[in-house]
Every structure is written in C-alpha cells, then in structure tokens.
Short mmCIF file of C-alpha atoms and ligand atoms in Angstrom, two decimals:
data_model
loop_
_atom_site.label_atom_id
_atom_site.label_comp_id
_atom_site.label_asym_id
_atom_site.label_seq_id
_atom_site.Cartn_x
_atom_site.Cartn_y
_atom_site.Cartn_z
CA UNK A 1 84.41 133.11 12.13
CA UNK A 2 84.69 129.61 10.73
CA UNK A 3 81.35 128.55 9.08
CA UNK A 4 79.26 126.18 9.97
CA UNK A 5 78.16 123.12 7.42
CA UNK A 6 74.76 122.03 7.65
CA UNK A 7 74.90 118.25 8.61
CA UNK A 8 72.28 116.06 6.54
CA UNK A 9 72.48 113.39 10.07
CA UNK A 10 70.53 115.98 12.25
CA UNK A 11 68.28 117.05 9.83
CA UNK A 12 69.75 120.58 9.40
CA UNK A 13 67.78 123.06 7.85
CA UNK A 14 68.24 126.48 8.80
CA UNK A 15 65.75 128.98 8.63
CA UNK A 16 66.73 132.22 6.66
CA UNK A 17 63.47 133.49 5.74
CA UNK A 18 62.51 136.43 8.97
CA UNK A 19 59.61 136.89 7.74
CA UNK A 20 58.42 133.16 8.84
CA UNK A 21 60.03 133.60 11.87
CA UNK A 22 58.41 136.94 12.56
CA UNK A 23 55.15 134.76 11.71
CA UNK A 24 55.96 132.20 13.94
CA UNK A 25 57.07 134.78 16.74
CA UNK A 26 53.42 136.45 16.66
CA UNK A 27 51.36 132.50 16.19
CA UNK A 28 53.12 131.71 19.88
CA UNK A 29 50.52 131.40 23.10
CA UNK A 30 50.09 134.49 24.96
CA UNK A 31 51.26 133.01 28.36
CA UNK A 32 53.97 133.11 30.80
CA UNK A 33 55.03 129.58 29.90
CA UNK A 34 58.23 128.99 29.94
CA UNK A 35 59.69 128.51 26.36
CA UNK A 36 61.30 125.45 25.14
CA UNK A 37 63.39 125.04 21.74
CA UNK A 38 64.38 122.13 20.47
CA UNK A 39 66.93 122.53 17.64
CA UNK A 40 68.21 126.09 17.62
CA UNK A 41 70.56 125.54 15.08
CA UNK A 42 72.60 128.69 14.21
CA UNK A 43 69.92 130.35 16.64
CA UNK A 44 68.05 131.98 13.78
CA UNK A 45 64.58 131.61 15.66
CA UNK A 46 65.96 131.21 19.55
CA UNK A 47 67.32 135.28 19.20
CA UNK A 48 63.84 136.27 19.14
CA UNK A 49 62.57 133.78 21.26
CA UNK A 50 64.75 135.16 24.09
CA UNK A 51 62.44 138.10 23.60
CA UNK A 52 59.46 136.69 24.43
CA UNK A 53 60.48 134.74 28.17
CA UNK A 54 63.05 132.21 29.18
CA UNK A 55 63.84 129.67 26.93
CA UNK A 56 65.51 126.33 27.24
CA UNK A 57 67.21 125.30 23.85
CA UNK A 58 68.00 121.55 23.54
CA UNK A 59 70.12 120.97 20.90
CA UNK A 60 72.46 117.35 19.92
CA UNK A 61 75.23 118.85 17.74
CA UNK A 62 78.10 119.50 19.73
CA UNK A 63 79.61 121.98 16.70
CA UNK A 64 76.23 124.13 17.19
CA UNK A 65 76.24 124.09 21.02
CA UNK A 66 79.90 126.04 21.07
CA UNK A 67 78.76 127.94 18.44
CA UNK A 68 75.48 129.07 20.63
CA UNK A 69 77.39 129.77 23.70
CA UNK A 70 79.94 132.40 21.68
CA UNK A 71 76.37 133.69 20.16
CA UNK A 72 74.31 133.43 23.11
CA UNK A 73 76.57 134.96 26.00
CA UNK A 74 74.47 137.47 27.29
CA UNK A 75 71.13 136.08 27.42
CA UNK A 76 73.15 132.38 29.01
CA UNK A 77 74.72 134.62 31.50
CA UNK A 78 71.14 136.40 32.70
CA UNK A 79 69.46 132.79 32.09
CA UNK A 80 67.39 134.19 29.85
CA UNK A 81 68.39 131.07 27.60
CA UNK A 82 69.71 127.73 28.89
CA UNK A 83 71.36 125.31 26.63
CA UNK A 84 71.24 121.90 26.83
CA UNK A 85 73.47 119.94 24.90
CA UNK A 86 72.72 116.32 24.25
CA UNK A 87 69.73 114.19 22.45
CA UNK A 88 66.42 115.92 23.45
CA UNK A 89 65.21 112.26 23.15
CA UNK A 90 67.45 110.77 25.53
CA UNK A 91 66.67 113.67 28.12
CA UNK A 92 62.72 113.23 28.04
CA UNK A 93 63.39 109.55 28.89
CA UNK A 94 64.83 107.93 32.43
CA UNK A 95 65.52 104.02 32.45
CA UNK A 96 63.70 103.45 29.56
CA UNK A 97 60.38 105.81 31.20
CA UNK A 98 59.07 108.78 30.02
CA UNK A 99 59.29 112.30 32.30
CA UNK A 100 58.80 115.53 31.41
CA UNK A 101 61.65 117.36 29.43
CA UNK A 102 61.66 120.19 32.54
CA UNK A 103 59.85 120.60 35.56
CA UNK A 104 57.50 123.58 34.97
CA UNK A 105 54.51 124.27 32.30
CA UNK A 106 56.44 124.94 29.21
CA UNK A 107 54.95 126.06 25.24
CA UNK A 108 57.21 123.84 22.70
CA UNK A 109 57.88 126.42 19.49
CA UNK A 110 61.06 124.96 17.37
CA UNK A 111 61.84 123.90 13.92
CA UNK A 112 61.94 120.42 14.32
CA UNK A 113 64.51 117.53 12.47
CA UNK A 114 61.98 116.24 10.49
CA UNK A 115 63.73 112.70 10.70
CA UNK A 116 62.53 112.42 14.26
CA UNK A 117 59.50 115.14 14.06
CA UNK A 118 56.52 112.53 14.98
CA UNK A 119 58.34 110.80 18.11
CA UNK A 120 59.02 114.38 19.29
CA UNK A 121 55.45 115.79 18.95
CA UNK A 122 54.30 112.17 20.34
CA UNK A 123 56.58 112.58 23.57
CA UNK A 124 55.22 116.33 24.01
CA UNK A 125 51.29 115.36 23.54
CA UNK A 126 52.41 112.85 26.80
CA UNK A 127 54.38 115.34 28.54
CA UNK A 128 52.01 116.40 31.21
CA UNK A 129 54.40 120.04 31.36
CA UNK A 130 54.11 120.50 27.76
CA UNK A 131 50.64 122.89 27.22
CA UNK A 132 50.98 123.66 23.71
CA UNK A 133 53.32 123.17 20.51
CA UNK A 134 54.27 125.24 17.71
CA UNK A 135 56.64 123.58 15.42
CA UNK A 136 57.84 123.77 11.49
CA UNK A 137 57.60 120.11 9.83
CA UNK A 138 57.37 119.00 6.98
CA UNK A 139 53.49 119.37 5.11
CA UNK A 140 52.38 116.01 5.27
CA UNK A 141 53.08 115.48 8.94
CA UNK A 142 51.44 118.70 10.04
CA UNK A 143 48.66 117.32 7.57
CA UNK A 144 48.58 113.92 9.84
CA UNK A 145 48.02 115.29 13.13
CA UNK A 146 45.82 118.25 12.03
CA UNK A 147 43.22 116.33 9.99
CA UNK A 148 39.28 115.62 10.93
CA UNK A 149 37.45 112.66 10.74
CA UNK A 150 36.22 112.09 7.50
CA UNK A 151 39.31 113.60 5.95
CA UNK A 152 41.57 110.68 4.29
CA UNK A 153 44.69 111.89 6.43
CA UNK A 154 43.02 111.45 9.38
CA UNK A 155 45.29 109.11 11.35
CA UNK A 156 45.88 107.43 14.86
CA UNK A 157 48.25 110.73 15.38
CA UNK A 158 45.06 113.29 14.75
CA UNK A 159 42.98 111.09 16.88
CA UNK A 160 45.67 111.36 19.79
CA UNK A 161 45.92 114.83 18.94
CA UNK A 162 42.03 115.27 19.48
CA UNK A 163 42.36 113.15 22.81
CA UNK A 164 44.47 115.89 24.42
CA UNK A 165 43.76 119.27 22.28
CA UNK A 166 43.41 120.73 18.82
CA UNK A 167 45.89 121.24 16.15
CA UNK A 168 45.71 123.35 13.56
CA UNK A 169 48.51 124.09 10.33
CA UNK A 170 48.82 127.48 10.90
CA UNK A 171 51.39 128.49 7.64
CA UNK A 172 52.79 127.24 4.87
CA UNK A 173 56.19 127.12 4.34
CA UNK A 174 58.53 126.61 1.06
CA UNK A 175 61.44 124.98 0.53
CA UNK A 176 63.07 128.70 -0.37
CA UNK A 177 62.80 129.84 3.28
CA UNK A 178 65.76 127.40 4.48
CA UNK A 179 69.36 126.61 3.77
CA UNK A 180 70.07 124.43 2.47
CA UNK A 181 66.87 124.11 0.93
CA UNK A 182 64.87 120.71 1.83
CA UNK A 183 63.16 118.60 -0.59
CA UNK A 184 59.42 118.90 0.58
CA UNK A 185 57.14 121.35 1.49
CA UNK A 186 56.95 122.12 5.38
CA UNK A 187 54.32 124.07 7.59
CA UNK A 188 53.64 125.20 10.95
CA UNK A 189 51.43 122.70 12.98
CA UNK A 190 50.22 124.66 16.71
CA UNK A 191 48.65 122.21 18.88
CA UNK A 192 47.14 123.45 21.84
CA UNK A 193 46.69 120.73 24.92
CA UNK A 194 43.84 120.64 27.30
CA UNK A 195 45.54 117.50 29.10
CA UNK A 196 48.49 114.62 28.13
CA UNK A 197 48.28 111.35 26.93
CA UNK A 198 48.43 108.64 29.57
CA UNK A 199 46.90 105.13 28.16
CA UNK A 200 49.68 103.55 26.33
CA UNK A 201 46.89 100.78 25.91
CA UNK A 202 44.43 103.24 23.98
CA UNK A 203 47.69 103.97 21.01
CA UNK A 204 48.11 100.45 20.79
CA UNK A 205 44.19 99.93 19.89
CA UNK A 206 44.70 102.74 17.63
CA UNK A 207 47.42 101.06 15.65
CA UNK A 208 45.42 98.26 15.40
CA UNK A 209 42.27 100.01 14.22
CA UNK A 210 44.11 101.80 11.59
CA UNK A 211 46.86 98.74 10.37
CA UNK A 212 44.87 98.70 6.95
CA UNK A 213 43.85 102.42 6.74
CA UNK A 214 42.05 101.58 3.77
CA UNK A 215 40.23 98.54 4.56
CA UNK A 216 37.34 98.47 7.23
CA UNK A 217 37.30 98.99 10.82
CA UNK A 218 35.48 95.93 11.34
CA UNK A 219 37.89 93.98 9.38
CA UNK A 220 41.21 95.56 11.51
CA UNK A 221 39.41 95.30 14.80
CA UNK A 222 38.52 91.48 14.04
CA UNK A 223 42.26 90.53 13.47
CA UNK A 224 42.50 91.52 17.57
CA UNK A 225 39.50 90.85 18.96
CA UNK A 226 36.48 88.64 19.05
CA UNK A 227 34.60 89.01 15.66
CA UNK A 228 31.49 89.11 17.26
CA UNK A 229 32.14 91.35 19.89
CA UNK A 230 33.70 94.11 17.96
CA UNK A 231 30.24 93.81 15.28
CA UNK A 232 27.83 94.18 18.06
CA UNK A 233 29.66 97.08 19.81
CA UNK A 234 29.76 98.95 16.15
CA UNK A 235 26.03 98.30 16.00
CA UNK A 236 25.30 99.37 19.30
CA UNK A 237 27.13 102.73 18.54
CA UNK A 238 25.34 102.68 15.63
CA UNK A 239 28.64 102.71 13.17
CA UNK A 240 27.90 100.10 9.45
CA UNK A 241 30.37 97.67 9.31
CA UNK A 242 31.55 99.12 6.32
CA UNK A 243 33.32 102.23 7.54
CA UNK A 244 36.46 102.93 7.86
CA UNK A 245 39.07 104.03 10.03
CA UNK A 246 39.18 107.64 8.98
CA UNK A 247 35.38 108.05 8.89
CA UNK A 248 35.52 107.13 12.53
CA UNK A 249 35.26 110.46 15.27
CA UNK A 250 37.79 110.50 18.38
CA UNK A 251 34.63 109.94 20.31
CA UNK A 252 33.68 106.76 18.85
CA UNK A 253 37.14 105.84 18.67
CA UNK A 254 37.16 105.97 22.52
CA UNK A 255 33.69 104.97 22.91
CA UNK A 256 34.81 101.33 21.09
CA UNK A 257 38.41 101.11 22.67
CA UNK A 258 36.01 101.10 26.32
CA UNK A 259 33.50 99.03 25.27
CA UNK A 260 35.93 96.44 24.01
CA UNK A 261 37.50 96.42 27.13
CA UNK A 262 34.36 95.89 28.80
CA UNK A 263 33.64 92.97 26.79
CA UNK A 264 36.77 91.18 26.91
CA UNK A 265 37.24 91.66 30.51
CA UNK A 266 34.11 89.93 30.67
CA UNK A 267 34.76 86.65 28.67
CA UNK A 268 37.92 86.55 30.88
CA UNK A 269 35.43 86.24 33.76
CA UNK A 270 33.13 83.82 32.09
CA UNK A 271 36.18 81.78 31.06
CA UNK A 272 37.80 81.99 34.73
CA UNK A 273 34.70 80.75 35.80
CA UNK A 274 34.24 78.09 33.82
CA UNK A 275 37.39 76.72 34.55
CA UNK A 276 37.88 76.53 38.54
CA UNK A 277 41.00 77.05 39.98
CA UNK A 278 43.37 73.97 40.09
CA UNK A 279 44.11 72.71 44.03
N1 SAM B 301 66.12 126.11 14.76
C1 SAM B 301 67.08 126.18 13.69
C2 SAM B 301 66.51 126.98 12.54
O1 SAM B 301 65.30 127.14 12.51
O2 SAM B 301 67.27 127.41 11.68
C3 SAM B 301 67.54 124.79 13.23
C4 SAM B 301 66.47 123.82 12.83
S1 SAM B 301 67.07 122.35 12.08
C5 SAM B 301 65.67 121.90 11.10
C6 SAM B 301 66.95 121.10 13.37
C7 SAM B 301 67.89 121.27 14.54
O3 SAM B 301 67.65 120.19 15.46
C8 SAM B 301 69.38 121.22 14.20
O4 SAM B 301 70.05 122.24 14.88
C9 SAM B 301 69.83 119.84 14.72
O5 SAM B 301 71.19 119.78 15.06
C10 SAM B 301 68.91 119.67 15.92
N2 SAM B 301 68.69 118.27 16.31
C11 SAM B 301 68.63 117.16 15.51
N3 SAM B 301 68.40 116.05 16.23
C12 SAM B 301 68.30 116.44 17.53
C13 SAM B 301 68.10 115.75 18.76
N4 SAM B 301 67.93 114.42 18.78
N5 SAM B 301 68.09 116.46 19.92
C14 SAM B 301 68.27 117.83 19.90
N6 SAM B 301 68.48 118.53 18.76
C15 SAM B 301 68.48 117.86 17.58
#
C-alpha cells in the first residue's frame, strides 16, 4: 500500500503512541452518546472508537478519506462508523449560522488540528448536541480553557468554559507519542457540558473585559462603557478597582455583564426621554 505523507496544511500529527490512546479510550463518558471524531487521520484512535458505539468521523483530506474507506469497510458497511468528508467547519455552519454538527446528543473525543483547535472547541461549547469533549491539543490551549480564577491563564475561553461545564487536562502528552513529531507539548483537555453557549453578546463583553489581560478590569471595561457606571457596579459587587481580569470568578463575570446591561439600557431610557420623538 502506497504511504501516506503527513501534510503540515491540516495539521497532521498522527498518534503512534497506544498507550495514550488506550488512556484516552478509558477517560471517555460512560454514556450511550453517540461518538463523534473529528480528524481520524490514518484511523489510529477511530479503530477503537468503533468499539465503544457509533461514531461519525469528519475528516477534510480527501487522500485520508479513501484511505479510511479501504480501512474502515466493515464497520462503514454495519454503520458502525460514518465518514464525512469535507471541512468539519463548514458542516457545523449553514448560511453563515451555526447548527449542530448532527442531530442527536453526541461526546466529541478526537485529536484535534491544533491550527484550528480553539474555533472547534468554541463551536462544540455552543453546540446544544455536543454534551462533553475529550480532545488532544496542544498544552497551552488545554491550559486556557481549564484554568480557575485567580490562575494567570485564566481567560475569556475558561470563563465560557465555566458558563456551560467544567474542564479539566486530564494527561499529558509528549511530542514522542506522534509522527511526525510536533513542536510543543500537547494534553488531553475533557470538558464536560451542563448546557451550550447561547449569548453571542456575553463573548463579546468578555473580549472586552480581557483586551489588556494585564491591565485592570476597570480600565478595559471603561474603554466600552460609561466610566462611572462600570465603578459603581464593581463596588456594589464589592470587586477594588484594581483587579484584574483573571482575578475575576465566572460569577462576577456574569453578575457585571447583567448589571451593565441594566444600566445602559437605562440611560437609553433617560436619554429617549429626554429627547421626545420628532413629529
Ligand atoms: N486522529 C488522528 C490521529 O490521532 O492520529 C489524526 C489527528 S491529526 C492531529 C488532525 C486530523 O484532522 C488530520 O487527519 C487532518 O487531516 C484533519 N483535519 C484538519 N483540518 C480539518 C478540518 N477543517 N475538518 C476536518 N478534519 C480536519
């Protein structure tokens, strides 16, 4: 059989090492879930995935797809294992919307491409099907979305994380375990979702509170909003003016983003009603 060349593009990095996979096999949910795999790859992981229920394997490299369904015969002929070739990206969206990837509760376990790792865990934490993740990126960004307040990694990603679930990194992974080898470090990040983002509005406050992760909340807020409103709602949730973005809990964080809405919904009034409607 002809080999295969891993293609730098799609961020291929195969997994070789079983006894991650093994690991990753026994950190999945207990459920009936349905499975879904994006990247298989060579199929490394998806052979013992097939094990555990039916999977759906999204995967953009059209080299890899002909190579899966020569692999993959059996289990595609039982449906044990659907492939879908194309851009996962492109099938969670419609006319520009998000929808869910499939139609039924589903427990996301892949080695991700690390090139497009954060969009991909950012469209599953939205994905009302999606109930849980368990995916291989690289350290830092397992780091991002599994950190607590008070850590300095903690991010606008771990605070949507905490909206919707917890994450934890459940293993370490070295460069050694994959070929070819990457250049970083990469660990297993499980997330497991009580519910699904749905307030695009709430991210976008979240960008703004964190645009200067290192300088104050106060002062990242105040480019946005009303000075004066955003320093009496941090003293009224008794938060100094001083702190910053990553000493802030998911709590406050959604405690402020409400009250700030409260309060500029009401100047809007006071302004409306200062100024009568032309006739
Ligand atoms: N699961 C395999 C393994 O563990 O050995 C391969 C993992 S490799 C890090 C990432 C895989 O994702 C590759 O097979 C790559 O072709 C695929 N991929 C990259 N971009 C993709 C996309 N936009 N949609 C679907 N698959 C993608």
């Amino acid at each position: 059989m002809q080999t295969i060349k891993a293609k730098k593009a799609f961020g291929q990095n195969f997994l070789v090492d079983t006894t991650i996979t093994t690991q990753i096999i026994q950190a999945m949910p207990k459920d009936d879930n349905l499975i879904v795999e994006i990247g298989p790859g060579l199929g490394d992981l998806t052979k013992y995935l097939v094990q555990q229920g039916p999977v759906i394997a999204f995967e953009v490299d059209r080299e890899l797809c002909t190579h899966l369904t020569t692999a993959f015969k059996q289990p595609l002929s039982t449906k044990q294992l659907t492939l879908r070739c194309g851009d996962v990206l492109e099938a969670w969206s419609q006319e520009g919307t998000q929808k869910s990837l499939v139609d039924a509760p589903y427990n996301l376990v892949a080695n991700l491409p690390y090139y497009i790792a954060t969009t991909i865990i950012l469209r599953a934490l939205s994905d009302p099907q999606c109930r849980s993740l368990l995916v291989m990126v690289q350290k830092e960004v397992a780091d991002k979305f599994s950190a607590q307040a008070g850590d300095k990694e903690f991010s606008a990603l771990a605070v949507l994380t905490q909206t919707v679930g917890e994450a934890k990194s459940v293993l370490l992974v070295p460069p050694s375990a994959f070929n070819p080898p990457p250049k970083i470090d990469s660990a297993v990040l499980k997330i497991t979702k009580h519910s699904s983002l749905e307030d695009e509005a709430f991210s976008h406050f979240l960008r703004i509170a964190f645009a200067q992760p290192r300088k104050t909340l106060a002062k990242n807020l105040s480019q946005h909003y009303p000075k004066e409103s955003v320093l009496s709602i941090l003293e009224a949730l008794h938060l100094s003016q001083t702190v910053r973005p990553h000493e802030t809990t998911t709590q406050q964080f959604h405690q402020l983003y409400f009250q700030l809405k409260g309060a500029l919904y009401g100047r809007e009034q006071q302004q409306q009603r200062k100024q009568p409607a032309q006739t």
